Amino acid sequence: MSLIERSAEAEAFLDSRQHTAPEVVSACEGWTAHEVTAHLAGIAAEITAHLEPYLQGDPVPATRTFEEREPPYRAMDDQALFRRLQDEEQTMRSVLGQVLAGEPDAVIPWTGRQMAVAKFLPHVRNEFAIHRWDFAGDDEAGTDLLSQPELTEHAVGVLGRILLLRGAAHDPSPDQDFHVRLRTGSGPDVRVVVEGGQAGLELTDSETDEPYVELDPAARTLVIWGRRPDQRGRFRSNIGEPALRRLQALLSGY
């Protein structure tokens, strides 16, 4: 497993980004396409900075924040940044492959918790797919990428509480338990849950009758990452206005 090929999500991001002006405002508040590119370069470099010491048997450093690692990339000329993203992403794949070839079940410290190294693959795929949408919006390629069930499974299984951090801080009724399903009509539902003041996401195959909203698979991926589809009709509510307001507050990103 030493050779990991570039993902379809990364290829699609790079293809779209080279045809997008750097000053195009993205769906990430305060960020243009240039800042989104810097963000992804920073992620790839940070993963490499954790895995290289691990390969050498050295201590893994603490994960740097976005504010610590991204300014040098944001300051770059956009064409240089685009090339740098390609280089950082390629280096990351090379180091990931080396770690997984020798230790498929490797686990390292990451953002204050333990992260299975193999989980970085779907994580980065999510990042490229979501952030491509941030400047490209709803299109056929993005819908295909965001509809993949493994991206939803990773986001819910690994980031289930993290994705609701900011939303939980704006929860209008944090002391009241809350259960609403995000349903696509096929596959497991995603449950948005608040219990005992703790908010999170869960996947469930159970048939229990609970309040729900309906989305297409790509729209659901966007919503759990705090985005809203451009095209109306992709997100339909079967719950009352207070519950919908609370759901939207909880799903406001992180």
CSV table of C-alpha atoms in Angstrom, one decimal:
chain,number,residue,atom,x,y,z
A,1,MET,CA,0.0,0.0,0.0
A,2,SER,CA,3.0,2.3,-0.4
A,3,LEU,CA,1.6,3.9,-3.5
A,4,ILE,CA,-1.6,5.9,-2.9
A,5,GLU,CA,-3.0,7.5,-6.0
A,6,ARG,CA,-4.5,11.0,-6.0
A,7,SER,CA,-8.1,10.8,-5.1
A,8,ALA,CA,-10.9,11.8,-7.4
A,9,GLU,CA,-11.9,14.5,-4.9
A,10,ALA,CA,-8.4,16.1,-5.1
A,11,GLU,CA,-8.3,15.8,-8.9
A,12,ALA,CA,-11.7,17.5,-9.1
A,13,PHE,CA,-10.6,20.3,-6.7
A,14,LEU,CA,-7.4,21.0,-8.7
A,15,ASP,CA,-9.2,20.9,-12.0
A,16,SER,CA,-11.8,23.4,-10.9
A,17,ARG,CA,-9.4,25.6,-8.9
A,18,GLN,CA,-7.2,26.2,-11.9
A,19,HIS,CA,-10.2,27.7,-13.7
A,20,THR,CA,-11.3,29.8,-10.7
A,21,ALA,CA,-9.9,33.3,-10.0
A,22,PRO,CA,-8.3,33.5,-6.6
A,23,GLU,CA,-10.5,36.4,-5.5
A,24,VAL,CA,-13.7,34.5,-6.0
A,25,VAL,CA,-15.5,34.6,-2.6
A,26,SER,CA,-16.2,31.1,-1.2
A,27,ALA,CA,-18.9,29.7,1.0
A,28,CYS,CA,-16.4,29.7,3.9
A,29,GLU,CA,-17.0,33.0,5.7
A,30,GLY,CA,-14.1,35.4,5.1
A,31,TRP,CA,-12.3,33.2,2.6
A,32,THR,CA,-11.8,33.4,-1.1
A,33,ALA,CA,-10.7,30.6,-3.4
A,34,HIS,CA,-7.1,31.5,-2.5
A,35,GLU,CA,-7.7,31.0,1.2
A,36,VAL,CA,-9.5,27.8,0.6
A,37,THR,CA,-6.4,26.5,-1.3
A,38,ALA,CA,-4.1,27.7,1.5
A,39,HIS,CA,-6.3,25.8,4.0
A,40,LEU,CA,-5.9,22.5,2.0
A,41,ALA,CA,-2.2,23.0,1.6
A,42,GLY,CA,-1.9,23.5,5.3
A,43,ILE,CA,-3.9,20.3,6.1
A,44,ALA,CA,-1.7,18.2,3.8
A,45,ALA,CA,1.5,19.7,5.2
A,46,GLU,CA,0.3,19.2,8.8
A,47,ILE,CA,-0.5,15.5,8.2
A,48,THR,CA,3.0,15.1,6.7
A,49,ALA,CA,4.6,16.9,9.7
A,50,HIS,CA,2.9,14.3,12.0
A,51,LEU,CA,3.7,11.2,10.0
A,52,GLU,CA,7.3,11.8,9.2
A,53,PRO,CA,8.4,11.8,12.8
A,54,TYR,CA,6.2,8.8,13.5
A,55,LEU,CA,8.0,6.9,10.6
A,56,GLN,CA,11.4,7.8,12.2
A,57,GLY,CA,10.3,6.7,15.7
A,58,ASP,CA,10.4,10.3,17.0
A,59,PRO,CA,7.7,12.0,19.1
A,60,VAL,CA,4.7,13.3,17.1
A,61,PRO,CA,4.3,17.1,17.5
A,62,ALA,CA,1.2,18.8,18.7
A,63,THR,CA,-1.3,19.7,15.9
A,64,ARG,CA,-1.0,23.3,14.9
A,65,THR,CA,-4.1,25.4,14.6
A,66,PHE,CA,-5.3,26.8,11.2
A,67,GLU,CA,-4.1,30.2,12.4
A,68,GLU,CA,-0.6,28.9,13.0
A,69,ARG,CA,0.0,26.9,9.8
A,70,GLU,CA,-1.9,28.7,7.1
A,71,PRO,CA,-0.5,32.4,7.0
A,72,PRO,CA,2.6,31.4,4.9
A,73,TYR,CA,0.4,29.8,2.3
A,74,ARG,CA,-2.1,32.7,2.2
A,75,ALA,CA,0.8,35.1,1.6
A,76,MET,CA,2.0,33.2,-1.5
A,77,ASP,CA,1.3,34.2,-5.1
A,78,ASP,CA,-1.8,32.2,-6.2
A,79,GLN,CA,0.0,30.3,-8.9
A,80,ALA,CA,2.8,29.4,-6.5
A,81,LEU,CA,0.2,28.4,-4.0
A,82,PHE,CA,-1.5,26.1,-6.5
A,83,ARG,CA,1.7,24.4,-7.3
A,84,ARG,CA,2.5,24.1,-3.6
A,85,LEU,CA,-0.8,22.5,-2.9
A,86,GLN,CA,-0.1,19.8,-5.5
A,87,ASP,CA,3.4,19.2,-4.0
A,88,GLU,CA,2.1,19.0,-0.4
A,89,GLU,CA,-0.7,16.7,-1.4
A,90,GLN,CA,1.7,14.4,-3.2
A,91,THR,CA,4.1,14.3,-0.3
A,92,MET,CA,1.3,13.6,2.1
A,93,ARG,CA,0.2,10.6,0.0
A,94,SER,CA,3.7,9.3,-0.2
A,95,VAL,CA,4.2,9.4,3.6
A,96,LEU,CA,0.8,8.0,4.3
A,97,GLY,CA,1.6,5.1,2.0
A,98,GLN,CA,4.9,4.4,3.8
A,99,VAL,CA,3.2,4.4,7.2
A,100,LEU,CA,0.3,2.2,6.2
A,101,ALA,CA,2.6,-0.3,4.3
A,102,GLY,CA,4.5,-1.0,7.5
A,103,GLU,CA,1.7,-0.6,10.0
A,104,PRO,CA,-1.9,-0.6,8.6
A,105,ASP,CA,-3.4,-0.1,12.0
A,106,ALA,CA,-1.1,2.8,13.0
A,107,VAL,CA,-2.6,5.5,15.3
A,108,ILE,CA,-1.2,8.9,16.1
A,109,PRO,CA,-2.1,11.9,18.1
A,110,TRP,CA,-4.1,14.5,16.1
A,111,THR,CA,-6.0,17.6,17.4
A,112,GLY,CA,-5.9,16.4,21.0
A,113,ARG,CA,-7.2,12.9,20.3
A,114,GLN,CA,-6.0,9.6,18.7
A,115,MET,CA,-6.5,9.2,15.0
A,116,ALA,CA,-6.1,6.1,12.9
A,117,VAL,CA,-3.7,6.9,10.1
A,118,ALA,CA,-5.9,5.1,7.6
A,119,LYS,CA,-8.7,7.6,8.5
A,120,PHE,CA,-6.7,10.5,7.0
A,121,LEU,CA,-7.6,9.2,3.5
A,122,PRO,CA,-11.4,9.7,3.8
A,123,HIS,CA,-10.8,12.8,5.9
A,124,VAL,CA,-8.8,14.5,3.1
A,125,ARG,CA,-11.2,13.3,0.5
A,126,ASN,CA,-14.0,15.0,2.5
A,127,GLU,CA,-11.9,18.2,2.7
A,128,PHE,CA,-11.3,18.4,-1.0
A,129,ALA,CA,-14.9,17.6,-1.9
A,130,ILE,CA,-16.4,20.1,0.5
A,131,HIS,CA,-14.0,22.9,-0.2
A,132,ARG,CA,-14.4,22.5,-4.0
A,133,TRP,CA,-18.1,23.1,-3.5
A,134,ASP,CA,-17.2,26.2,-1.5
A,135,PHE,CA,-16.2,28.0,-4.7
A,136,ALA,CA,-17.7,25.8,-7.5
A,137,GLY,CA,-21.2,25.5,-5.9
A,138,ASP,CA,-23.8,22.9,-7.0
A,139,ASP,CA,-22.7,21.1,-10.2
A,140,GLU,CA,-22.8,17.5,-11.5
A,141,ALA,CA,-19.2,16.7,-10.5
A,142,GLY,CA,-19.6,18.0,-7.0
A,143,THR,CA,-22.9,16.1,-6.5
A,144,ASP,CA,-21.3,12.8,-7.6
A,145,LEU,CA,-18.4,13.3,-5.2
A,146,LEU,CA,-20.5,14.5,-2.2
A,147,SER,CA,-23.0,11.6,-2.6
A,148,GLN,CA,-20.4,9.0,-1.8
A,149,PRO,CA,-21.6,7.2,1.4
A,150,GLU,CA,-18.1,6.6,2.8
A,151,LEU,CA,-17.6,10.4,3.0
A,152,THR,CA,-20.7,10.7,5.2
A,153,GLU,CA,-19.7,7.7,7.2
A,154,HIS,CA,-16.3,9.2,8.0
A,155,ALA,CA,-17.7,12.7,8.8
A,156,VAL,CA,-20.2,11.2,11.2
A,157,GLY,CA,-18.1,8.4,12.7
A,158,VAL,CA,-14.9,10.4,13.2
A,159,LEU,CA,-16.1,14.1,13.4
A,160,GLY,CA,-19.6,13.6,14.8
A,161,ARG,CA,-19.1,16.0,17.8
A,162,ILE,CA,-16.6,18.3,16.2
A,163,LEU,CA,-18.9,19.2,13.3
A,164,LEU,CA,-21.5,20.5,15.8
A,165,LEU,CA,-19.1,22.5,18.1
A,166,ARG,CA,-20.0,25.9,16.7
A,167,GLY,CA,-23.6,25.0,16.3
A,168,ALA,CA,-23.9,23.7,19.8
A,169,ALA,CA,-22.7,27.1,21.1
A,170,HIS,CA,-25.7,28.7,19.3
A,171,ASP,CA,-28.2,26.1,20.3
A,172,PRO,CA,-31.3,28.0,21.5
A,173,SER,CA,-32.4,25.2,23.9
A,174,PRO,CA,-29.2,23.4,25.0
A,175,ASP,CA,-30.8,21.9,28.0
A,176,GLN,CA,-33.6,20.2,26.0
A,177,ASP,CA,-32.9,16.8,24.4
A,178,PHE,CA,-33.2,16.8,20.6
A,179,HIS,CA,-33.4,14.0,18.0
A,180,VAL,CA,-33.9,14.7,14.3
A,181,ARG,CA,-32.9,12.4,11.4
A,182,LEU,CA,-31.4,13.5,8.2
A,183,ARG,CA,-32.9,11.0,5.7
A,184,THR,CA,-32.0,10.4,2.1
A,185,GLY,CA,-34.4,7.5,1.3
A,186,SER,CA,-31.6,4.9,1.0
A,187,GLY,CA,-28.9,3.8,3.4
A,188,PRO,CA,-28.6,4.7,7.1
A,189,ASP,CA,-30.1,7.9,8.5
A,190,VAL,CA,-27.9,10.5,10.2
A,191,ARG,CA,-29.2,11.5,13.6
A,192,VAL,CA,-28.6,14.9,15.0
A,193,VAL,CA,-28.7,14.3,18.8
A,194,VAL,CA,-28.5,16.5,21.8
A,195,GLU,CA,-28.6,14.6,25.1
A,196,GLY,CA,-27.5,15.8,28.5
A,197,GLY,CA,-26.3,19.1,26.9
A,198,GLN,CA,-23.9,17.2,24.5
A,199,ALA,CA,-24.5,17.5,20.7
A,200,GLY,CA,-23.3,15.0,18.1
A,201,LEU,CA,-24.1,13.0,15.0
A,202,GLU,CA,-24.8,9.3,14.7
A,203,LEU,CA,-25.5,6.9,11.9
A,204,THR,CA,-28.5,4.5,12.4
A,205,ASP,CA,-30.2,1.8,10.5
A,206,SER,CA,-33.1,1.5,13.1
A,207,GLU,CA,-36.6,2.0,12.0
A,208,THR,CA,-37.6,4.0,15.1
A,209,ASP,CA,-40.2,6.7,14.4
A,210,GLU,CA,-38.5,10.0,14.9
A,211,PRO,CA,-38.8,13.5,13.5
A,212,TYR,CA,-36.9,13.8,10.2
A,213,VAL,CA,-35.9,16.0,7.3
A,214,GLU,CA,-35.2,14.8,3.8
A,215,LEU,CA,-32.2,15.5,1.6
A,216,ASP,CA,-30.4,14.0,-1.4
A,217,PRO,CA,-27.1,12.4,-0.4
A,218,ALA,CA,-24.9,15.2,-1.6
A,219,ALA,CA,-27.0,17.8,0.2
A,220,ARG,CA,-26.8,15.9,3.4
A,221,THR,CA,-23.0,15.8,3.2
A,222,LEU,CA,-23.1,19.6,2.7
A,223,VAL,CA,-25.5,20.2,5.6
A,224,ILE,CA,-23.5,18.2,8.2
A,225,TRP,CA,-20.5,20.2,7.2
A,226,GLY,CA,-22.4,23.4,7.9
A,227,ARG,CA,-23.2,24.3,4.3
A,228,ARG,CA,-26.5,24.8,2.5
A,229,PRO,CA,-27.1,23.6,-1.1
A,230,ASP,CA,-27.5,26.4,-3.7
A,231,GLN,CA,-30.4,24.8,-5.4
A,232,ARG,CA,-33.7,24.9,-3.5
A,233,GLY,CA,-35.8,21.8,-3.1
A,234,ARG,CA,-32.8,19.6,-2.0
A,235,PHE,CA,-33.6,20.0,1.7
A,236,ARG,CA,-37.2,19.4,2.8
A,237,SER,CA,-38.6,19.6,6.3
A,238,ASN,CA,-41.1,17.4,8.0
A,239,ILE,CA,-40.7,19.1,11.4
A,240,GLY,CA,-42.1,22.2,12.9
A,241,GLU,CA,-40.6,25.7,12.7
A,242,PRO,CA,-38.9,25.7,16.2
A,243,ALA,CA,-37.3,22.3,15.6
A,244,LEU,CA,-36.1,23.3,12.1
A,245,ARG,CA,-34.6,26.5,13.5
A,246,ARG,CA,-32.8,24.6,16.1
A,247,LEU,CA,-31.6,22.0,13.6
A,248,GLN,CA,-30.2,24.7,11.4
A,249,ALA,CA,-28.5,26.3,14.3
A,250,LEU,CA,-26.8,23.0,15.3
A,251,LEU,CA,-25.7,22.4,11.7
A,252,SER,CA,-23.9,25.7,11.3
A,253,GLY,CA,-20.4,24.2,10.9
A,254,TYR,CA,-17.3,24.2,13.0
